[in-house]
Coordinates of C-alpha atoms and ligand atoms in Angstrom, one line a residue:
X14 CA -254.4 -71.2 39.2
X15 CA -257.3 -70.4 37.0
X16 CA -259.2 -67.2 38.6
X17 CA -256.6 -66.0 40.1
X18 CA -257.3 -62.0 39.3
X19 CA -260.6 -62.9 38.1
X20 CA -263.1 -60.7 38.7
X21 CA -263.6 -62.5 41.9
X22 CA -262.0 -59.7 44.1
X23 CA -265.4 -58.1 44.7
X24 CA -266.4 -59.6 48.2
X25 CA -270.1 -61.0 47.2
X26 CA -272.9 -59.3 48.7
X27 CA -271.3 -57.8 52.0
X28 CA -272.2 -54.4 53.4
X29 CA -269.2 -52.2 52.2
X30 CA -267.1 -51.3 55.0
X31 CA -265.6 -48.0 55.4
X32 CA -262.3 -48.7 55.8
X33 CA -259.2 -47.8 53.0
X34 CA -258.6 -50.0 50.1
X35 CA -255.4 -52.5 50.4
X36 CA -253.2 -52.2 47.7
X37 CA -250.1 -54.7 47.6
X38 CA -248.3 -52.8 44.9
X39 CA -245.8 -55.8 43.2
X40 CA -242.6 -54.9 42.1
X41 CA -240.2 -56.9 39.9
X42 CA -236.9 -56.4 39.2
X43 CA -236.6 -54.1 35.8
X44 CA -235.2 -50.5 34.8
X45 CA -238.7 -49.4 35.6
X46 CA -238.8 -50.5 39.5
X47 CA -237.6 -47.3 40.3
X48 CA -240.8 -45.4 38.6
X49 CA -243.1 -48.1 41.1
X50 CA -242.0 -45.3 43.4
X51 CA -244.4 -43.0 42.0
X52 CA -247.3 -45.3 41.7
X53 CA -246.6 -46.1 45.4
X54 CA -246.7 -42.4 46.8
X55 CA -249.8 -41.5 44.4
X56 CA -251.6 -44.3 45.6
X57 CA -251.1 -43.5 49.3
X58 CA -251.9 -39.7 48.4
X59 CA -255.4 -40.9 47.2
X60 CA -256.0 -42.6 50.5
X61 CA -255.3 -46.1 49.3
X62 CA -253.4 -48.6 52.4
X63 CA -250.4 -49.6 50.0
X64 CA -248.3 -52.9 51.3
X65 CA -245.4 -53.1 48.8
X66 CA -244.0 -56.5 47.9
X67 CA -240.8 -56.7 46.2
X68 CA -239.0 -59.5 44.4
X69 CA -235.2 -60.1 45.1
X70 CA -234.2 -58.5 41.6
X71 CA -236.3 -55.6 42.7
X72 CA -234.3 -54.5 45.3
X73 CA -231.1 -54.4 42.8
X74 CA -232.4 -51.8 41.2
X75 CA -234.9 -49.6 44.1
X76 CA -233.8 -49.9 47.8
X77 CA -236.6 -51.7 50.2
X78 CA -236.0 -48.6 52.5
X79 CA -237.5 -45.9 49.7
X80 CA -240.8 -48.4 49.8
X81 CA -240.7 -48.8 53.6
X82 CA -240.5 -45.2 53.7
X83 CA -243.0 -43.9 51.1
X84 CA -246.0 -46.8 51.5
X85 CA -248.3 -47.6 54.4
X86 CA -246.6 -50.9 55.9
X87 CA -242.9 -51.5 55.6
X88 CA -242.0 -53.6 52.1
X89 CA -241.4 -57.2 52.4
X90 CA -239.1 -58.8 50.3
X91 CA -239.0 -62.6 51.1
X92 CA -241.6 -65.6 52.1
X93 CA -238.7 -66.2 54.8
X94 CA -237.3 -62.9 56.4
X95 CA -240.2 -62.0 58.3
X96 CA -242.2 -62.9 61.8
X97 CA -244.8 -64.3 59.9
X98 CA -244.4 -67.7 58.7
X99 CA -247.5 -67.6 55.7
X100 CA -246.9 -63.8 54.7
X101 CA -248.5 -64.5 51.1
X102 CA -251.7 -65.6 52.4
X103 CA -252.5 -63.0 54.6
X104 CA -251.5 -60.5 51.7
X105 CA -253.1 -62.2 49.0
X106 CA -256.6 -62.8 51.0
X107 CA -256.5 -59.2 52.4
X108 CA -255.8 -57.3 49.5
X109 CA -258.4 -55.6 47.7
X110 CA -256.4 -55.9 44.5
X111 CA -253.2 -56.5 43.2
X112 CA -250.9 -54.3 40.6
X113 CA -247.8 -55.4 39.7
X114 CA -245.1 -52.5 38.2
X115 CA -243.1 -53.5 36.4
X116 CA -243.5 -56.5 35.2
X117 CA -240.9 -58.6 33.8
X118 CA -241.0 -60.9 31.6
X119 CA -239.9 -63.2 33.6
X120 CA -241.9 -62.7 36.6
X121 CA -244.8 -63.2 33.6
X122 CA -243.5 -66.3 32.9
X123 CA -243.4 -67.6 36.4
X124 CA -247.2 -66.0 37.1
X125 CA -248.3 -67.3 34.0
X126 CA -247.8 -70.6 35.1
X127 CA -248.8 -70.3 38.5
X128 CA -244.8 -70.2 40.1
X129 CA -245.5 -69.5 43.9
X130 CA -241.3 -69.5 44.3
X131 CA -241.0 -65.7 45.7
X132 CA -243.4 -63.5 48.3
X133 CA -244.6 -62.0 45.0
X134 CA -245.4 -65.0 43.1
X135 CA -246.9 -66.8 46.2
X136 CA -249.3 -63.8 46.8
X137 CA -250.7 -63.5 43.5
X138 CA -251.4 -67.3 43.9
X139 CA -252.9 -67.0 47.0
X140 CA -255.1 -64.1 46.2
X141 CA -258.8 -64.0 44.6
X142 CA -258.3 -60.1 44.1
X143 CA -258.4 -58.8 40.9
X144 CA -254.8 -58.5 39.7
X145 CA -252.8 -55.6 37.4
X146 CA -249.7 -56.3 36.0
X147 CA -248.3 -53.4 34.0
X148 CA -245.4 -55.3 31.8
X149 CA -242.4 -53.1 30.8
X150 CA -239.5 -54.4 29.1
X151 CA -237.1 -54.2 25.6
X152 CA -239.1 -54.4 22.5
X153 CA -237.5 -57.5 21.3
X154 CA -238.8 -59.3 24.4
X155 CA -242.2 -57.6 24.4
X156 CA -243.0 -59.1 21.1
X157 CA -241.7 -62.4 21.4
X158 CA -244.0 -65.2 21.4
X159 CA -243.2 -66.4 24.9
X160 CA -244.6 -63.1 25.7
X161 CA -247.4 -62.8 23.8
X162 CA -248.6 -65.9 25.0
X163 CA -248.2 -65.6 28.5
X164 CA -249.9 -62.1 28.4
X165 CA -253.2 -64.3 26.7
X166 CA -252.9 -66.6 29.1
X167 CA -253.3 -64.3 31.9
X168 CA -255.9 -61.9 30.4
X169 CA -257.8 -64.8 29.5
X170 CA -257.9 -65.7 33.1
X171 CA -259.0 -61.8 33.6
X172 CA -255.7 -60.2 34.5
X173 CA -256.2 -56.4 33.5
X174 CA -253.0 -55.9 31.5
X175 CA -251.9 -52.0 31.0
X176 CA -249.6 -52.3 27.8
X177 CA -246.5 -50.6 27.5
X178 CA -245.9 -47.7 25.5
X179 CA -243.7 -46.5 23.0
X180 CA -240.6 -44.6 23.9
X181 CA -237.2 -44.5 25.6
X182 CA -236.5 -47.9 27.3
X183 CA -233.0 -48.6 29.1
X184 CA -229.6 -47.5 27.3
X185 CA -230.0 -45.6 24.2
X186 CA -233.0 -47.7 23.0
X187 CA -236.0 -46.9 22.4
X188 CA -239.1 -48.3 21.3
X189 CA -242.5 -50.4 22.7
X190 CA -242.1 -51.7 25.6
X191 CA -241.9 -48.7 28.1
X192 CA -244.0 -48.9 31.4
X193 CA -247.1 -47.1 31.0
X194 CA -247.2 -43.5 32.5
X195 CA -247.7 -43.8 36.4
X196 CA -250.8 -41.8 36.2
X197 CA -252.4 -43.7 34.1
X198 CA -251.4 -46.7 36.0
X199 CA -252.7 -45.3 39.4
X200 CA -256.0 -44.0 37.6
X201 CA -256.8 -47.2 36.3
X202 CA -256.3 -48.8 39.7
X203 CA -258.3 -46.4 41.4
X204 CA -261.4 -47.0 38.9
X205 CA -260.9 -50.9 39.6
X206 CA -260.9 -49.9 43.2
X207 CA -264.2 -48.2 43.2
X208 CA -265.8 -51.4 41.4
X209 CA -264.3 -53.5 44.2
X210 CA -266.5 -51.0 46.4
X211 CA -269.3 -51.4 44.9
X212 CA -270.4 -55.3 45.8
X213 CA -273.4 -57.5 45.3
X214 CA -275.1 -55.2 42.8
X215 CA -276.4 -58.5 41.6
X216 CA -277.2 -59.9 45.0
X217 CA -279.9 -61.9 44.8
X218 CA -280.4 -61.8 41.0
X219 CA -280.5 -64.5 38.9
X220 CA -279.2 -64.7 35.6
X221 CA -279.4 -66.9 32.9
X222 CA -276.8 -67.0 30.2
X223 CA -275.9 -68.9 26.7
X224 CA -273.0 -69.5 25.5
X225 CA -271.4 -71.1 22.5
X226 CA -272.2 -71.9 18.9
X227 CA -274.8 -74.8 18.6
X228 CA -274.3 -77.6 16.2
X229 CA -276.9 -78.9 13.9
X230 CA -276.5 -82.3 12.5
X231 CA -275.9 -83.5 8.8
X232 CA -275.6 -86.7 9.9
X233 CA -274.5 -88.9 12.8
X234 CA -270.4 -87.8 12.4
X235 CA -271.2 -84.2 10.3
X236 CA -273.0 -80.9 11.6
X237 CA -273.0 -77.0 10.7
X238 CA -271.5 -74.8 13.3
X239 CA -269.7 -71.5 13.7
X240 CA -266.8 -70.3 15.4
X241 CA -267.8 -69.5 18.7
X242 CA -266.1 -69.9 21.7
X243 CA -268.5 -69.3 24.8
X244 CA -265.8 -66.9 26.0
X245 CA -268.1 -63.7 26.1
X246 CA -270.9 -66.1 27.8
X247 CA -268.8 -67.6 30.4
X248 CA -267.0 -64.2 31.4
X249 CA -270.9 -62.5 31.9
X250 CA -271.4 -65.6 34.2
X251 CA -268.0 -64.7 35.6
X252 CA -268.4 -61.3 35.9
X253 CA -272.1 -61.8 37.8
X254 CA -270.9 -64.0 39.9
X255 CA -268.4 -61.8 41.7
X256 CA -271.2 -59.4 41.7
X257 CA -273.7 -61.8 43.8
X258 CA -275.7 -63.3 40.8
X259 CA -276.8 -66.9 41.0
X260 CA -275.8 -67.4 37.3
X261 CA -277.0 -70.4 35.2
X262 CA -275.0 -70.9 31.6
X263 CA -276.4 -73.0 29.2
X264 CA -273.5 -73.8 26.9
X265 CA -272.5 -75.6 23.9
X266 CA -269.0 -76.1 25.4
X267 CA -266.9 -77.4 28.3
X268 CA -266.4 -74.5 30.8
X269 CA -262.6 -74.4 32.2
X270 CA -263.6 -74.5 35.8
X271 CA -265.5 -71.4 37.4
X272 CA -266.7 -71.1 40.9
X273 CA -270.4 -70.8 41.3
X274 CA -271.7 -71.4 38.2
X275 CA -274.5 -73.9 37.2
X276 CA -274.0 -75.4 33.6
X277 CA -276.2 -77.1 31.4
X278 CA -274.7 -78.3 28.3
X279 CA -276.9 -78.6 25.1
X280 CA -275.7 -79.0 21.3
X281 CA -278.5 -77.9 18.8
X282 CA -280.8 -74.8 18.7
X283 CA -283.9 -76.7 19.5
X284 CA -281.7 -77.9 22.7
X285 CA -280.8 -74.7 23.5
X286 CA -284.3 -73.0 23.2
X287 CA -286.0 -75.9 25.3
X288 CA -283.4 -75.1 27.9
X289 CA -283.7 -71.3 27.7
X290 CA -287.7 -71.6 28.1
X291 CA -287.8 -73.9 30.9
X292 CA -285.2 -72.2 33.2
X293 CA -285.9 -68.1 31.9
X294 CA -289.3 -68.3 33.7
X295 CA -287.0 -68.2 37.2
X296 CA -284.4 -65.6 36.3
X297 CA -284.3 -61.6 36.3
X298 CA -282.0 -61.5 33.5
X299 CA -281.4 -63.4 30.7
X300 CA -278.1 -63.0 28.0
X301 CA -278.2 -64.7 24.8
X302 CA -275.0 -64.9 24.0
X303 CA -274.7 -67.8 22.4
X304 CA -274.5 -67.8 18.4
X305 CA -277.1 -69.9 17.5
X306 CA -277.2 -71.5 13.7
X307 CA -279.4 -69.4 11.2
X308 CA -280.1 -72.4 9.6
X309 CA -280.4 -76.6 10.2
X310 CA -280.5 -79.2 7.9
X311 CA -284.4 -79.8 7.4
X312 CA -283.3 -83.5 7.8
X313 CA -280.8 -85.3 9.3
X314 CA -279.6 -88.4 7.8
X315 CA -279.7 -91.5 9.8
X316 CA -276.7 -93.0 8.5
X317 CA -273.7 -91.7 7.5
X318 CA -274.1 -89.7 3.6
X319 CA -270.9 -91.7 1.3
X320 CA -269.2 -90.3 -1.3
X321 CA -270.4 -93.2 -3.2
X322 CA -274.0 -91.8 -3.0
X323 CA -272.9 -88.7 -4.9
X324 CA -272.8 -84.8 -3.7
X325 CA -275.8 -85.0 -1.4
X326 CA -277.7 -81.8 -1.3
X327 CA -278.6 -80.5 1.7
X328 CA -281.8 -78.7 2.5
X329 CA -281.9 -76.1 5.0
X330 CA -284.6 -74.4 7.5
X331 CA -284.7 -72.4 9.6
X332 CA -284.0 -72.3 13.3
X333 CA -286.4 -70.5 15.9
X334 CA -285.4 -67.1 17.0
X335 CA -284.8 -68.1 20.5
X336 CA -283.8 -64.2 21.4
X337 CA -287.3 -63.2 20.4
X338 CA -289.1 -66.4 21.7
X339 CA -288.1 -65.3 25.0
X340 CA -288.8 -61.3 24.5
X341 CA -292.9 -62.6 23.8
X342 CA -292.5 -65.2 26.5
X343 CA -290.9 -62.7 29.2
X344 CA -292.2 -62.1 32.9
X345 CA -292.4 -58.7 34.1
X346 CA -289.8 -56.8 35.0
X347 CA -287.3 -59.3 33.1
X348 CA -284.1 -57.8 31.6
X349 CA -283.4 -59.4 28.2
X350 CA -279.5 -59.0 26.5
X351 CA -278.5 -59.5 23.2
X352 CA -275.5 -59.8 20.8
X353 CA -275.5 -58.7 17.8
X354 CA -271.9 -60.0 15.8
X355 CA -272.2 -57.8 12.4
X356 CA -269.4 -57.5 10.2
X357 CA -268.4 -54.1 9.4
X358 CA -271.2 -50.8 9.1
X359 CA -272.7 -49.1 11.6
X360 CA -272.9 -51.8 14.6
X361 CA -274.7 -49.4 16.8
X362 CA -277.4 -48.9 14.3
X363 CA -277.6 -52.6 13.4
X364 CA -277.8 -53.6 16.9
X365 CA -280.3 -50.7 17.4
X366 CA -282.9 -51.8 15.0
X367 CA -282.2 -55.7 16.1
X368 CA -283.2 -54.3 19.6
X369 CA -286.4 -53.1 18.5
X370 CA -287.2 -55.9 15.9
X371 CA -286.3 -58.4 18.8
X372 CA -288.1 -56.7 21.1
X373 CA -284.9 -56.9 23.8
X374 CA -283.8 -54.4 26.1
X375 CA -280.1 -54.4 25.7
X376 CA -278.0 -54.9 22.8
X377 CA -274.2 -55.8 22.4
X378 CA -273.1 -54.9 18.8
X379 CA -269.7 -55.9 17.9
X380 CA -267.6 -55.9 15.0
X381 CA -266.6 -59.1 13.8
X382 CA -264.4 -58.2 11.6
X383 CA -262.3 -55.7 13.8
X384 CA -258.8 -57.1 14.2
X385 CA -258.6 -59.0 18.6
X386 CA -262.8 -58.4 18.5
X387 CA -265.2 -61.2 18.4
X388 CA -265.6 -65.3 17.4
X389 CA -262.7 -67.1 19.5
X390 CA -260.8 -63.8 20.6
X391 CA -260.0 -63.1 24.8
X392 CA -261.0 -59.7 23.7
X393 CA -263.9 -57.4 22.8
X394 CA -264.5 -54.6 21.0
X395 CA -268.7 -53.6 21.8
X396 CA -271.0 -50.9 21.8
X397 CA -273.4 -51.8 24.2
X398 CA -277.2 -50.1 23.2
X399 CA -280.5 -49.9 25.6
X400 CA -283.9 -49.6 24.7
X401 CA -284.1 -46.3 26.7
X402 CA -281.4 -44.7 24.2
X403 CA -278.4 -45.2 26.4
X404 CA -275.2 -46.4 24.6
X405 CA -272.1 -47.4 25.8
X406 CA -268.8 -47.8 23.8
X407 CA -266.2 -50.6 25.4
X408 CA -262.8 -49.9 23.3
X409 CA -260.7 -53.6 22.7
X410 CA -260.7 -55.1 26.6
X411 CA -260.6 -58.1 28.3
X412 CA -263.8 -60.0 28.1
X413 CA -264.6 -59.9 31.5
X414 CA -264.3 -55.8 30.8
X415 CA -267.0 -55.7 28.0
X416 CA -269.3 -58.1 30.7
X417 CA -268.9 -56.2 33.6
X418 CA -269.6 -52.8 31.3
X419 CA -273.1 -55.2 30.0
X420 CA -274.3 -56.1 33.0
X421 CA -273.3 -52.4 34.4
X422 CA -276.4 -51.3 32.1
X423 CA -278.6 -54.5 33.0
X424 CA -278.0 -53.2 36.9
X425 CA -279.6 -50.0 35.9
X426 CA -282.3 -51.6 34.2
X427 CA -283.3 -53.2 37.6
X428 CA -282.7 -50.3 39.8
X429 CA -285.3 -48.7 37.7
X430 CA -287.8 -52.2 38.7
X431 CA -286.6 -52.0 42.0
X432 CA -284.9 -55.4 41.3
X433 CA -281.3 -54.8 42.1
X434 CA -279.1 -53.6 45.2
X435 CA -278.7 -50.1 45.9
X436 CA -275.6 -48.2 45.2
X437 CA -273.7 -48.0 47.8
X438 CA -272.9 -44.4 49.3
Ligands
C5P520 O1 -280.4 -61.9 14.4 P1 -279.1 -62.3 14.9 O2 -278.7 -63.7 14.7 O3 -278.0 -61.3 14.5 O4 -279.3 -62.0 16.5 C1 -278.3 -62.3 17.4 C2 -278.9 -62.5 18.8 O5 -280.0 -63.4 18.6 C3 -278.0 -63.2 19.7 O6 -278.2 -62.8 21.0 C4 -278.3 -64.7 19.5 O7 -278.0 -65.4 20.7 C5 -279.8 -64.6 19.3 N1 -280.3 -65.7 18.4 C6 -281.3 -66.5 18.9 N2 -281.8 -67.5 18.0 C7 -281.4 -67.6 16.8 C8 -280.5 -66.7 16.2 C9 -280.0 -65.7 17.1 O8 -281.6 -66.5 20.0 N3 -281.9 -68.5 16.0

């Protein structure tokens, strides 16, 4: 099931077609069903084709009737009940996305794990669309680590999640756990919506990113490496993908499986720089985002060092500057990205002046330090800096959020070479 709500949902480098977006608005079956009402009637009013798909609990608490009557189709509420015998894969492929209010903890569990038992699991199976779930539910169960889990799992697989908030839930409780306002769910739809209109902004483009932390030998069983992930890396492959890029990743580590994408795999800076020169030559945009060692052992012994030998000292140099290698070595037009991980201070500023120094066109600063930001997290916290003075601030998102805001400033850098699509109108 991996992908599934991915940023996939944009539809590659058609023409956009004039048409209303389809919504299939999930509902599962919790005190808050009944507030899915109001998402359903304020997505309609902004001209969005809702198809509401409700789970069996569902309909104990909201009748299918109040749907029927308030969306643009009639609700369905079972893979079985209807003329069609596949309902779930004619939803799930025609949908533009997906948002799912409220859900349960349950229905997490079974999406988490890729249950297809019900119309609404099934669809969200069968669907490359990008996927909402807004979970609402009592405190005790919002923080327990069943939860907690499932909610990584699915951001990691780029599910947006809108978190509950704090304040009355059912009975006389109250606490976290209370479905976010309706508003704010239908607004954050709407701007996913509006991406999903905007296709193929990468058509044609081809990118080439790292990803990982290289490892520089000691010895044959002992090297120096940090604690990166390649998560960033592979969601900007991700992320340019569903926009139309042909994306290349030259990687330290094993990708999970991703549609599309080309992977090299290397282990040691000087690996990772001859890959990065021989393939950059070919691409419109290249993204370091690999963290690549500072420093090597000068030598690397041929055998391994033994205790019996005594405290071996280890003598370091210094790696090349790949980042900059490829900022003097750049073609015309070329848009260069870097990361910048600094631990606390100004991260804009840092990032700034590594811009310059570096001689790159885009900078992504983040925080290391900042609690869910950074090394081995499925979520960012960036400020995103351009050469032309532009700055963008990504509060803590998914990772494919902080890529898609990234390569939303690399697209502008090749509007202005006449590299990238147009907008579309
Ligand atoms: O100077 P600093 O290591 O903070 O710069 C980070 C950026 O430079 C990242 O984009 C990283 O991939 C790149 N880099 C590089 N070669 C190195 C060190 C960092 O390309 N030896």
């Amino acid at each position: 099931m991996d992908g599934i709500g991915s940023p996939q949902g944009g539809s590659g480098s058609v023409a956009v077609v004039d048409r209303p977006k389809r919504v299939v608005l999930g509902v599962s079956g919790g005190i808050a069903s009944y507030k899915a009402v109001e998402v359903c009637r304020r997505l309609v009013d902004s001209g969005v084709h809702v198809v509401p798909v409700l789970t069996r609990n569902a309909t104990r608490f909201v009748g299918e009737i109040t749907f029927s009557a308030l969306a643009s189709e009639p609700a369905i509420t079972s893979l079985w009940n209807g003329r069609e015998p596949i309902p779930h894969t004619r939803l799930g492929q025609a949908a533009d996305l997906v948002v799912v209010v409220p859900a349960t903890a349950g229905f997490l569990a079974h999406y988490a794990n890729g249950f297809a038992d019900d119309i609404l699991e099934a669809t969200l199976v069968a669907t490359r669309a990008p996927v909402v779930v807004c979970p609402a539910m009592h405190t005790e169960m919002w923080e327990h680590p069943a939860v907690r889990d499932n909610i990584a799992t699915l951001r990691r697989r780029g599910v947006h999640v809108i978190e509950p908030v704090e304040g009355r839930l059912a009975g006389s409780d109250s606490g976290a756990g209370r479905l976010a306002d309706p508003a704010d769910i239908v607004a954050v739809v709407m701007g996913l919506l509006e991406r999903v209109t905007e296709p193929g902004d990468l058509a044609g483009v081809k990118v080439l990113v790292s990803a990982g932390g290289t490892r520089e030998a000691i010895d044959p069983v002992r090297v120096i490496t940090n604690r990166s992930s390649g998560k960033q890396g592979f969601a900007i492959a991700e992320v340019a993908v569903a926009r139309g890029a042909a994306v290349t990743v030259v990687s330290t580590v094993e990708p999970r499986a991703l549609r599309g994408i080309e992977v090299l795999r290397v282990e040691t800076a000087a690996e990772m720089e001859r890959a990065m020169y021989s393939l950059a030559p070919a691409c419109d945009v290249v993204v370091m985002a690999a963290a690549v060692a500072d420093f090597r052992p000068k030598l690397v012994a041929d055998s391994k060092l033994s205790k019996a030998d005594g405290v071996p000292e280890i003598v370091l140099e210094q790696t090349p500057d790949i980042l900059a290698g490829l900022a003097r070595r750049r073609r015309p037009g070329q848009v260069l990205v870097g990361f910048a991980a600094e631990a606390g201070g100004d991260v804009a500023v840092k990032a700034a002046a590594k811009m310059a120094a570096k001689g790159v066109d885009v900078m992504v600063a983040n925080d290391v330090l900042a609690p869910g930001a950074g090394f081995d997290h499925d979520t960012n916290e960036v400020v995103i800096v351009g050469s032309g003075g532009e700055q963008a601030t990504v509060g803590l998102s998914s990772k494919q959020e902080v890529a898609a805001a990234v390569l939303d400033m690399v697209v502008e850098r090749l509007r202005a070479v006449g590299r990238a699509g147009q907008e579309n109108s």
